[in-house]
XYZ file of N, CA and C in Angstrom:
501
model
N -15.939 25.459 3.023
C -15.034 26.520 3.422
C -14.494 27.163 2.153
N -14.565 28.342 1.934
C -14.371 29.143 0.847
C -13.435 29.530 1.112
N -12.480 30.192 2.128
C -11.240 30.638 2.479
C -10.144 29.711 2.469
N -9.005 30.469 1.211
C -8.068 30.175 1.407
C -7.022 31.109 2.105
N -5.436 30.678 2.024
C -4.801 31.099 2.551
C -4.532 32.149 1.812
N -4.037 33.378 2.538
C -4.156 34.894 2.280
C -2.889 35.728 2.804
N -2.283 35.805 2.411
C -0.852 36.419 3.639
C -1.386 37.765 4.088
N -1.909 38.480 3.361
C -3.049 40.139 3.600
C -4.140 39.925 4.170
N -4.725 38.309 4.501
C -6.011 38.528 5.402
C -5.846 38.004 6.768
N -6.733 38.079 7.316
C -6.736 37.886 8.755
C -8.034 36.458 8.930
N -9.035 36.461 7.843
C -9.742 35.936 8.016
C -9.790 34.387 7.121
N -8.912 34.037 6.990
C -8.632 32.560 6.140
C -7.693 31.935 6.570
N -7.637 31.067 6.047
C -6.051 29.865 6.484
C -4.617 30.198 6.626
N -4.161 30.061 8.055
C -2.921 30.514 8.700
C -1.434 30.421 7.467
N -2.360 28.848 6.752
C -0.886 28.388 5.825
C -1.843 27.562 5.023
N -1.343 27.237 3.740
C -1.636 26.425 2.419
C -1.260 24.389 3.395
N 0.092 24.837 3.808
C 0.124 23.234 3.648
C -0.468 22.783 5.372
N -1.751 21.883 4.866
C -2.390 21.178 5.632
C -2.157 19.923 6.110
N -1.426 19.733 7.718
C -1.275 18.590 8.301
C -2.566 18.073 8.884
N -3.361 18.252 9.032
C -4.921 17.288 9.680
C -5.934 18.007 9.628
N -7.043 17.814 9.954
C -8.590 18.289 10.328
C -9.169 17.314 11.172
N -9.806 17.983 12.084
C -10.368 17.630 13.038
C -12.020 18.266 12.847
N -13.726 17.560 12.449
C -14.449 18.322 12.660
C -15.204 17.885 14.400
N -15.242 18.689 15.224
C -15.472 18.325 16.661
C -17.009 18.493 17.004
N -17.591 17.969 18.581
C -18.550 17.798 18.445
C -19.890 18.434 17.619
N -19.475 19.891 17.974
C -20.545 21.173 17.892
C -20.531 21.862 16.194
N -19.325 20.647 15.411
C -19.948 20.785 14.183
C -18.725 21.800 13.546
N -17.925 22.186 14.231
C -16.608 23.474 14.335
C -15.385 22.646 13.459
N -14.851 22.855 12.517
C -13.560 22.694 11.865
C -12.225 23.081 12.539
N -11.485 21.747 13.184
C -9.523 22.069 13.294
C -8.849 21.893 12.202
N -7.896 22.835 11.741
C -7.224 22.441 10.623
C -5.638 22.897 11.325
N -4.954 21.813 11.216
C -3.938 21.854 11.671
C -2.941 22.082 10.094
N -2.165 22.974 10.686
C -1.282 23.530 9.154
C 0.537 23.481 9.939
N 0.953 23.659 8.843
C 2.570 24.130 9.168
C 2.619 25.087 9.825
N 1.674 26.486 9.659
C 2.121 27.223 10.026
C 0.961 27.937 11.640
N 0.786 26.852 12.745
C -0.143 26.815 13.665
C -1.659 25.961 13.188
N -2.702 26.533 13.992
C -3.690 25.759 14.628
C -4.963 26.706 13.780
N -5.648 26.358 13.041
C -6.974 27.249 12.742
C -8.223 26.563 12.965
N -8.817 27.330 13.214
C -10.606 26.871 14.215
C -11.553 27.734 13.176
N -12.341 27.038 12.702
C -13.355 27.725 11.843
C -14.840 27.133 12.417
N -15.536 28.430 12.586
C -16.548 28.238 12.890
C -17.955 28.847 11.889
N -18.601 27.124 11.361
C -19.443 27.216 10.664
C -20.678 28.026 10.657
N -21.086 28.544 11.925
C -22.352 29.584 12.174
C -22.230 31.098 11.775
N -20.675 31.381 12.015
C -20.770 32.583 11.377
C -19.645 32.727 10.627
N -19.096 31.678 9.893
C -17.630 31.503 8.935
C -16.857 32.043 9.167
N -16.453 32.604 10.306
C -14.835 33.009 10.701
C -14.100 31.982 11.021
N -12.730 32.604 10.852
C -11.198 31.279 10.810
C -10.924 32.688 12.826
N -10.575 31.704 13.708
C -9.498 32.115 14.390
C -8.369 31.316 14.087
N -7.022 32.004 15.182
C -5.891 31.203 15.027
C -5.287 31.001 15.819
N -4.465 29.894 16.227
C -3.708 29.843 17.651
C -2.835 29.537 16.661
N -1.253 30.184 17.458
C 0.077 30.246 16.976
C 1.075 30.330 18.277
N 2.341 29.703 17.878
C 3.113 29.859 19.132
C 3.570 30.972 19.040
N 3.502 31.733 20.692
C 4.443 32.827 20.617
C 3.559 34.295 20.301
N 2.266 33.993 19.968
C 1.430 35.004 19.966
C 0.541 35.787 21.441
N 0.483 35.063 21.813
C -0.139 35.333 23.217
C 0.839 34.397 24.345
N 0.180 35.151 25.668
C 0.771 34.410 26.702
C 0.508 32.894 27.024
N -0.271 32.412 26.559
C -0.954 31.040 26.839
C -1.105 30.541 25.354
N -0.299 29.670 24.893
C -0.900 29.850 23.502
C -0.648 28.307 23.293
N -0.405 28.200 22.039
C -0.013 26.610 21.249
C 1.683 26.234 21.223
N 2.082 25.475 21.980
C 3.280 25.747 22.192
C 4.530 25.383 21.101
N 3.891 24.926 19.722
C 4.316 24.693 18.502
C 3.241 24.715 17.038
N 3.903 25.440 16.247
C 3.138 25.815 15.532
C 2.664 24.126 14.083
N 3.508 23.243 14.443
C 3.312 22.156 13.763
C 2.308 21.284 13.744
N 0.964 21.116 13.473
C 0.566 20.445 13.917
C -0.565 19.328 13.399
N -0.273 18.053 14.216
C -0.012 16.764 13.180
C -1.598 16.107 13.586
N -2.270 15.909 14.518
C -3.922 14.708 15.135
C -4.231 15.551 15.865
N -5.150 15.731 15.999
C -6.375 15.888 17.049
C -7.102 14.702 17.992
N -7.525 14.897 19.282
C -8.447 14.352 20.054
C -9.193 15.162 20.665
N -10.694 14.989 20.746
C -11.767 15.780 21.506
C -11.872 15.059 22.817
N -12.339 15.330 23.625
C -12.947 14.981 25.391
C -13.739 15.828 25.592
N -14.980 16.073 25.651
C -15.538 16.750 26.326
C -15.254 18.120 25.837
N -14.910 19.140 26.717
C -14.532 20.467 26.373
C -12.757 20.977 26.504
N -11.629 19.220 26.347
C -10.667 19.181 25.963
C -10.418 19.065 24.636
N -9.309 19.738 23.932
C -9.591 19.320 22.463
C -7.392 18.992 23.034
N -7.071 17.691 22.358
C -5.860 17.165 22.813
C -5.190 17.308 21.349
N -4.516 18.135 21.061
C -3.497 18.057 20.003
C -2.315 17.991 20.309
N -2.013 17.010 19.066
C -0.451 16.835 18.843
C 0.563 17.745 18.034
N 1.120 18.196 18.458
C 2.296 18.708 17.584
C 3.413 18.204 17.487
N 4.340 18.972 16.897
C 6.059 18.756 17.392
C 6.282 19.060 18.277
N 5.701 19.967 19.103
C 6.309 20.259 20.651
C 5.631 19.853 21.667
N 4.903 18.381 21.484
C 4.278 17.592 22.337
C 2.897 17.740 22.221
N 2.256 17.462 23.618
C 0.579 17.591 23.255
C 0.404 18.768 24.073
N -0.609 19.699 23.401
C -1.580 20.385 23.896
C -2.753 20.717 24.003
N -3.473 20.787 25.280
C -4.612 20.594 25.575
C -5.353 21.512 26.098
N -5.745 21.874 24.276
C -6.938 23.581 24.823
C -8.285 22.800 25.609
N -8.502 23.573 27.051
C -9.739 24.129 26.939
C -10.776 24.989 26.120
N -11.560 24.197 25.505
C -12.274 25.206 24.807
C -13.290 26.363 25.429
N -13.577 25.936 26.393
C -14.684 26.774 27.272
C -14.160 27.932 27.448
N -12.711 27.517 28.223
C -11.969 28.691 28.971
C -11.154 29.738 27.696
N -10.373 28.761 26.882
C -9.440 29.401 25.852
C -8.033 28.897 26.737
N -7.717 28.204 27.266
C -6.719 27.794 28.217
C -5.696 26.552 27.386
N -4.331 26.679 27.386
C -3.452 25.456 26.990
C -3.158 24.892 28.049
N -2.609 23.728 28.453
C -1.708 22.904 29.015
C -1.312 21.767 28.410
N -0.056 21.775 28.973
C 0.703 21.004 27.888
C 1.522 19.750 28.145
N 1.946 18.292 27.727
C 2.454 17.427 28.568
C 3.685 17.399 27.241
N 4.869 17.554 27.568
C 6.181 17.502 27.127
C 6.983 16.813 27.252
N 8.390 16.507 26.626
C 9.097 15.621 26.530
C 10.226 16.437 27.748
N 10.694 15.837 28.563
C 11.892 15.964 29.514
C 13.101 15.016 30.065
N 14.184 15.766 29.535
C 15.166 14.836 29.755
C 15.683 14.033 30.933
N 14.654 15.436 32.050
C 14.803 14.857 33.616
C 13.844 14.471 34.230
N 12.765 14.432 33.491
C 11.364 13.513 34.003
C 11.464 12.160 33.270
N 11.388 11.130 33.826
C 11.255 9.762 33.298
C 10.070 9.280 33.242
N 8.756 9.714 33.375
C 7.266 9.584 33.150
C 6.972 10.670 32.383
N 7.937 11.261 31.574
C 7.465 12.597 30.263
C 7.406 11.951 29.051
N 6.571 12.289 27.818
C 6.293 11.709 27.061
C 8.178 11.123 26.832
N 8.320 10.815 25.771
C 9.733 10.284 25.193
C 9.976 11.020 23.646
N 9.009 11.696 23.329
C 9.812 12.512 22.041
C 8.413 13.873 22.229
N 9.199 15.029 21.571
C 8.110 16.599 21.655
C 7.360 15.994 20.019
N 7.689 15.048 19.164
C 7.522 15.217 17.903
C 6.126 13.963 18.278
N 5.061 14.439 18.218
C 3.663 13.161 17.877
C 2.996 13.514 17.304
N 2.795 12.242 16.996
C 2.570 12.084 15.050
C 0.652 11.761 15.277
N 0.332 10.839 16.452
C -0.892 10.130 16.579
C -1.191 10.387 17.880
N -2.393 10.523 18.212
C -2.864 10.399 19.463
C -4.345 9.541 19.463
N -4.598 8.701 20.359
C -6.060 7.945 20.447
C -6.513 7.697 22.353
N -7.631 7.805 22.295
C -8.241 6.995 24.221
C -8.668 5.612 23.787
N -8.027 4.948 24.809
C -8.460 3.064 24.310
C -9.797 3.403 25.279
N -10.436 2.147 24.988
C -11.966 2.007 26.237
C -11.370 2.022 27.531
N -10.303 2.139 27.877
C -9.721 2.179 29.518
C -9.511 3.155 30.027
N -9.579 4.388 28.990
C -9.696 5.488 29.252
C -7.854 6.290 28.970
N -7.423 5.425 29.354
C -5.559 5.562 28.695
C -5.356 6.072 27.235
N -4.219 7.468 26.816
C -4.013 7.747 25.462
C -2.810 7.468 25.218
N -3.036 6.754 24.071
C -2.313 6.657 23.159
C -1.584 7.390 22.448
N -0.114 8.109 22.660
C 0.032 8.674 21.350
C 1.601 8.219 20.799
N 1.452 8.289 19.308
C 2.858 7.651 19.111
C 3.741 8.947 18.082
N 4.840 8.856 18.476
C 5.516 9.969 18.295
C 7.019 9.625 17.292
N 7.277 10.459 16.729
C 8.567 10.277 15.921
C 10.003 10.444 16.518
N 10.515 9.207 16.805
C 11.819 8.771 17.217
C 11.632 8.575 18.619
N 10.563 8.550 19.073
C 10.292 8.152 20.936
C 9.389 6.841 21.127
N 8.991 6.359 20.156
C 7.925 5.202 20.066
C 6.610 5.473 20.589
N 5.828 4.532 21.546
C 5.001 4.883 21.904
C 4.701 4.952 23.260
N 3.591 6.155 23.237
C 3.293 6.407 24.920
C 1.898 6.318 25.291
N 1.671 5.549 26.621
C 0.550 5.475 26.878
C 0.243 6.344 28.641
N -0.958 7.032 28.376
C -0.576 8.036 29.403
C -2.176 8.197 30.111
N -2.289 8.300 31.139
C -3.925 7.779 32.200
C -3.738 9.130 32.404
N -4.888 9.898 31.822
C -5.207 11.396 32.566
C -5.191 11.490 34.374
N -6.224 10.346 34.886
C -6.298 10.383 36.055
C -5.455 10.123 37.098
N -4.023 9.488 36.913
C -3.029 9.104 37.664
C -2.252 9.977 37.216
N -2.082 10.484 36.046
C -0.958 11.154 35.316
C 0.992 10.816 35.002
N 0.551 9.235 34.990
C 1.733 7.827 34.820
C 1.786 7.909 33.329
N 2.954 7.818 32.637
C 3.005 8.188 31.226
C 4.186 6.631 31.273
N 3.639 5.758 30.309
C 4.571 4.664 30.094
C 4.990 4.834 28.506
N 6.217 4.635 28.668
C 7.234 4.467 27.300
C 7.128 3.110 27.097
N 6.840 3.167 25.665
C 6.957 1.672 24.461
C 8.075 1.774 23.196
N 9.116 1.291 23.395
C 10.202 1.980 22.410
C 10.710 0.622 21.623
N 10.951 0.519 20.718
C 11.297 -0.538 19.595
C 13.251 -1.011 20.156
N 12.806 -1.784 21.147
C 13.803 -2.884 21.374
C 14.451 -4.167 21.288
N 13.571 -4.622 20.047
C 13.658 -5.904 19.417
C 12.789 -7.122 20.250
N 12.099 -6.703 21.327
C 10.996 -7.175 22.341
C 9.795 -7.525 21.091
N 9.345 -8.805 21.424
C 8.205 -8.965 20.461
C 6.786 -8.110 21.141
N 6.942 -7.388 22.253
C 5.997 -6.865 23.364
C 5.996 -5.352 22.916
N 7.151 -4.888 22.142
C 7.319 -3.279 21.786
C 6.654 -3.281 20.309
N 6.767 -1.855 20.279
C 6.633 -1.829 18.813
C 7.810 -1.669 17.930
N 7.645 -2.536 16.912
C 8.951 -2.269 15.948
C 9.617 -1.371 15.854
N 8.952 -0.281 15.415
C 9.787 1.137 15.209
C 9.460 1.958 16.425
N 10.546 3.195 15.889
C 9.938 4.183 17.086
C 9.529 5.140 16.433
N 8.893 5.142 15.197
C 7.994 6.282 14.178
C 6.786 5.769 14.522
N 5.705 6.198 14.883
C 4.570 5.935 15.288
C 4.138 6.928 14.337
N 2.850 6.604 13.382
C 2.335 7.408 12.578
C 0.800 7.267 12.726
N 0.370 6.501 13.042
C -1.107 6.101 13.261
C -1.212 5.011 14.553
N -2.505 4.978 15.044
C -3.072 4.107 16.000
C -4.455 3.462 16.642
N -4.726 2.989 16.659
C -5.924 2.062 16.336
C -5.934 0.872 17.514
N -7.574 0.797 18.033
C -7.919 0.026 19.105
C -8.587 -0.953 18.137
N -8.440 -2.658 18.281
C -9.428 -3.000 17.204
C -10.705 -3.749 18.241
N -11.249 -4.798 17.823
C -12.513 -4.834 18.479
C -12.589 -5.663 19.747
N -11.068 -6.099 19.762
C -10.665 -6.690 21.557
C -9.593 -6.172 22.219
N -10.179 -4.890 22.329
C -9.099 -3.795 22.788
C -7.280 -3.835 23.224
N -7.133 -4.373 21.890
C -5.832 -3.868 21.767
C -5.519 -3.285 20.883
């Protein structure tokens, strides 16, 4: 990738400071920055961009920290929770933190996201601990650092990892 960031172009990196990369199945570059979401596509080297607040359907925070692929879901994390472009369509939806839902994630700020072999994601988030959440039921369980030898210590979740007897 030859493009850098450009405040006069349209066709390079949204922002200099780089929170992740994601390269996904079809060979396509995510680069998650401070300042939104950039998608570069290697066949004909253009940067698009998803940003909050630019379109009606968009990225609902411009922060953004992991990536997960599914299929033709691509699951990112931001600060303002996860969102989950369709790539086919160009479509967001989004699972958020709510003070009056008690199966909503537990913090908008995630740091990690992973699928164990059970098909359940993982993501762990800053100051909410961790959440594990079944696409197909759509049951979101909170794991929060309560001095439980069963929780996790903290509630900064920065990374996450299945090891080879799935836990």
């Amino acid at each position: 990738i030859r493009h850098i960031y450009n405040k006069d172009l349209d066709d390079g990196l949204s922002n200099n400071s780089i929170y992740s990369l994601f390269q996904d199945a079809q060979g396509s570059v995510w680069i998650g920055t401070y300042s939104g979401l950039n998608f570069y596509n290697p066949v004909n080297s253009n940067f698009s961009h998803y940003q909050s607040g630019t379109r009606n359907i968009d990225l609902n925070n411009n922060l953004v920290n992991a990536f997960f692929e599914e299929g033709e879901k691509i699951w990112i994390a931001t600060e303002g929770g996860i969102n989950i472009l369709n790539s086919k369509t160009g479509t967001f939806s989004y699972l958020t933190h709510s003070p009056e839902i008690s199966g909503s994630l537990s913090s908008n700020a995630v740091w990690a996201i992973m699928k164990d072999r059970k098909g359940n994601f993982w993501m762990g988030t800053w100051a909410g601990g961790l959440n594990c959440y079944n696409s197909a039921t759509g049951i979101n369980l909170r794991l929060q650092a309560n001095g439980s030898h069963s929780n996790p210590s903290s509630n900064n979740i920065f990374s996450i990892i299945e090891d080879m007897d799935g836990n």
